[in-house]
Coordinates of C-alpha atoms in Angstrom, one line a residue:
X14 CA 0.0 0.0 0.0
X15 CA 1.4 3.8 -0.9
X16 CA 2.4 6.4 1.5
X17 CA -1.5 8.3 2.4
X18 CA -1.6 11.5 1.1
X19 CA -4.1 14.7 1.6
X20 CA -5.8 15.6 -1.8
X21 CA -8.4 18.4 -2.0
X22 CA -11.4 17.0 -3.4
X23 CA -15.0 18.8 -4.6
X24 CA -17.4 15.3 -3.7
X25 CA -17.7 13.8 -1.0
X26 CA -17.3 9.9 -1.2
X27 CA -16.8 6.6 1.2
X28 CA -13.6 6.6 3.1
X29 CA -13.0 3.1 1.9
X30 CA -12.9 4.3 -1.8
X31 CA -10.3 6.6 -1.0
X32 CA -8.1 4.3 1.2
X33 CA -8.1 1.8 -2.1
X34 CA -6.4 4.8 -3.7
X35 CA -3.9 5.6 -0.9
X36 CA -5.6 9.1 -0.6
X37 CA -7.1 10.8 2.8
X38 CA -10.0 12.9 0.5
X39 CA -10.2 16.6 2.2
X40 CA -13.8 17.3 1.1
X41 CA -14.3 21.6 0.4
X42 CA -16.9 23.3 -1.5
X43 CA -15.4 26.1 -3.5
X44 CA -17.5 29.3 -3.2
X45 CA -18.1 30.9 -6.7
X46 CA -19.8 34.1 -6.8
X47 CA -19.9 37.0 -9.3
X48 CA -21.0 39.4 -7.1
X49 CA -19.8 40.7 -3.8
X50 CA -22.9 40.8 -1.6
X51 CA -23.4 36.9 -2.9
X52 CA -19.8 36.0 -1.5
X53 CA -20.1 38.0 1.7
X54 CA -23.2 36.3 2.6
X55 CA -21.7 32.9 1.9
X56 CA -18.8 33.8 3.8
X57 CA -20.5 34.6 6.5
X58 CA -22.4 31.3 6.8
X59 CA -19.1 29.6 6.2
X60 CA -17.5 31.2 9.2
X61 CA -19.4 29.9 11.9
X62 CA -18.9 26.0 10.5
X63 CA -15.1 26.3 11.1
X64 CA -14.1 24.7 8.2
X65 CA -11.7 25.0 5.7
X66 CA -12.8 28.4 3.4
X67 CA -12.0 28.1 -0.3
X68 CA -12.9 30.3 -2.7
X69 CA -12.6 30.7 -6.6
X70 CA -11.0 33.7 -8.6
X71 CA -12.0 35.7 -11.0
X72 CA -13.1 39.4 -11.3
X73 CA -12.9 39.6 -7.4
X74 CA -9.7 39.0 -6.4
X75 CA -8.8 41.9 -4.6
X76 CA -12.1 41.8 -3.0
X77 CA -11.2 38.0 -1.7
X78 CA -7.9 38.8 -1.1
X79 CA -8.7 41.5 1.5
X80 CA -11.3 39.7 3.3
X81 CA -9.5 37.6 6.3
X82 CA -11.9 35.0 6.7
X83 CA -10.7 33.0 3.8
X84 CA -8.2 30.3 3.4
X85 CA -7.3 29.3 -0.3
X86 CA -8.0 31.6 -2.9
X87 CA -8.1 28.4 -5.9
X88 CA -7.6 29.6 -9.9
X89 CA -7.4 33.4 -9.5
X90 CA -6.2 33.1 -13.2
X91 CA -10.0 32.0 -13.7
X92 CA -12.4 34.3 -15.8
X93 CA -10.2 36.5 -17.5
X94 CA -10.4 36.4 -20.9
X95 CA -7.7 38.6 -22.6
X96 CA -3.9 39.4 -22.3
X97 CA -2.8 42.8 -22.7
X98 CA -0.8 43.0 -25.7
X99 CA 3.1 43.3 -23.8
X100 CA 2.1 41.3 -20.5
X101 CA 0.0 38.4 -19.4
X102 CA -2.8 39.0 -17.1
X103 CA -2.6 35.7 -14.5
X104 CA -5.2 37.1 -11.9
X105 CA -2.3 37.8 -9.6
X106 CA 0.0 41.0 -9.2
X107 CA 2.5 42.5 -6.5
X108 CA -0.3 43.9 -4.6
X109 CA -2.6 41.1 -4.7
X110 CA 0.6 38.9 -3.4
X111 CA 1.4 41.0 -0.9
X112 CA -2.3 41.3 0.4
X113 CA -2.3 37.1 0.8
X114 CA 1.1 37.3 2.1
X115 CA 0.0 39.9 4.9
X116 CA -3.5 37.9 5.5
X117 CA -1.3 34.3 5.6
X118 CA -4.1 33.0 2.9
X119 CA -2.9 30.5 0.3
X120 CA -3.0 30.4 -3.9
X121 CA -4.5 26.9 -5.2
X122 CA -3.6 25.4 -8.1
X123 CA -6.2 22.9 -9.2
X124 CA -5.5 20.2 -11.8
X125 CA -8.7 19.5 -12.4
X126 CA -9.1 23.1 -14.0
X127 CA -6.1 21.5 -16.6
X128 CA -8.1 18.7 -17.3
X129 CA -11.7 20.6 -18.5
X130 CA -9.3 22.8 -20.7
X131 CA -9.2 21.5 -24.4
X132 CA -6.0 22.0 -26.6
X133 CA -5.2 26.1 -27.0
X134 CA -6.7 27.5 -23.9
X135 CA -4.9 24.8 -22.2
X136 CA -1.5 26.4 -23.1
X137 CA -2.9 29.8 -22.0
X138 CA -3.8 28.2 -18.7
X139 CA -0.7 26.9 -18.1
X140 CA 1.1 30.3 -18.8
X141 CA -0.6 32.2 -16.4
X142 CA -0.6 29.6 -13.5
X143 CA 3.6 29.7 -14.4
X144 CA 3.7 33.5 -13.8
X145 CA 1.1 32.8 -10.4
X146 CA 3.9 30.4 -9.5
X147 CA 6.7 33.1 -10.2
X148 CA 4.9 36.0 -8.2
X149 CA 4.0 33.7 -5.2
X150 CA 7.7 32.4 -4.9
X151 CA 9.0 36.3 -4.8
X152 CA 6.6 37.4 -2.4
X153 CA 6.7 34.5 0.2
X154 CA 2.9 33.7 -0.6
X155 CA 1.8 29.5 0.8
X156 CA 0.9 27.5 -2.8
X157 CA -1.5 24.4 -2.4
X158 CA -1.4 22.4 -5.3
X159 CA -4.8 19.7 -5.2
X160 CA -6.8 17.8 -7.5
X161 CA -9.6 19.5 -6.4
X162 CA -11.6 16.8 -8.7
X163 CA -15.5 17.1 -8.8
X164 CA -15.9 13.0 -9.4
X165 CA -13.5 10.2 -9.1
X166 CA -11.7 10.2 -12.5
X167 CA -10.4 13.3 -12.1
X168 CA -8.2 12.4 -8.9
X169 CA -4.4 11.9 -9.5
X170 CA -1.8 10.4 -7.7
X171 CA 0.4 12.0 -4.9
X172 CA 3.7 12.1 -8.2
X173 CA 1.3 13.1 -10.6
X174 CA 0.6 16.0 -8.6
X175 CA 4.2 16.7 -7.3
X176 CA 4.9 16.6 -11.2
X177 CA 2.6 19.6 -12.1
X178 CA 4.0 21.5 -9.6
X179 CA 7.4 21.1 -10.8
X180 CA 5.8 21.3 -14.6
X181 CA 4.4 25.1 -12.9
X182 CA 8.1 26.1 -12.0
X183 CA 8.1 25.1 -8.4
X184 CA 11.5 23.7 -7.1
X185 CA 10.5 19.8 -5.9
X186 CA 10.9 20.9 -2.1
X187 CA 8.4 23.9 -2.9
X188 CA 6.3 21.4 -4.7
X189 CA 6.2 18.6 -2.0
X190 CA 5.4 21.6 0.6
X191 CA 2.5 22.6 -1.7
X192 CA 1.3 19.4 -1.6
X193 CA 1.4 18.7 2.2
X194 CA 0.2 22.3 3.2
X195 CA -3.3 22.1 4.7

């Protein structure tokens, strides 16, 4: 039997189908919201279960960022559409770094993400979770890297994942850290 490893996982399932795999399954429910009122109110909710608080990016990463109450802010490369013409827009700057640094949240990468992206927008994805990787090393921000799967065939094995990390541009140690952070 493998090592037991913690994967992030969007379904909940038996325990017993996860020991087969040699994975301890950390159920979360992302929160996805497009407005502000929508995500405070959710928060708010979320904060008196005492459980683990992840929330997706998109248009409101500043706004996520700056709230406290959160613990993983997962795909902040997530909704944006377009790069400018001389830079690429990840989702993540110096001040949005800094803000997570100062608030002690963490930036998810989720592979599942990789795996409902088809051929060209793939590439794109993977660019701007490289540059996400680049800004969190140079301003001491935690990465998690997870599955995050919504159904069992989009789980992957403890070196699959160690792997995309390192694909990403994390050194192995930073990878293997990402992996293990909770």
């Amino acid at each position: 039997m493998d090592i037991m490893f913690r994967d992030y996982v969007c379904f909940s399932q038996q325990s017993s189908f996860f020991e087969k795999l040699g994975v301890i399954g950390i159920p979360v429910h992302i929160l996805k919201s497009e407005k502000k009122s929508t995500l405070l109110r959710v928060l708010q909710e979320q904060k008196h279960r005492k459980e683990l608080v992840v929330v997706e990016g998109g248009y409101l990463n500043r706004f996520i960022l700056e709230h406290r109450d959160i613990d993983i802010l997962v795909n902040p490369e997530k909704g944006i559409e377009k790069d400018s013409l001389h830079a690429r827009n990840s989702g993540l700057n110096q001040v949005l770094c800094k803000l997570a640094h100062q608030h002690d949240m963490s930036i998810g990468f989720s592979f599942s993400e990789i795996l409902s992206c088809e051929k060209e927008a793939r590439a794109i994805l993977f660019g701007r979770m490289m540059q996400n990787v680049r800004l969190c090393r140079k301003y001491k921000v935690k990465m998690v890297i997870g599955s995050f799967a919504k159904n069992e065939f989009e789980l992957r094995n403890r070196d699959a994942l160690l792997s995309f990390g390192v694909f990403l541009g994390m050194k192995p140690e930073e990878a293997k850290k990402a992996l293990e952070r909770l």
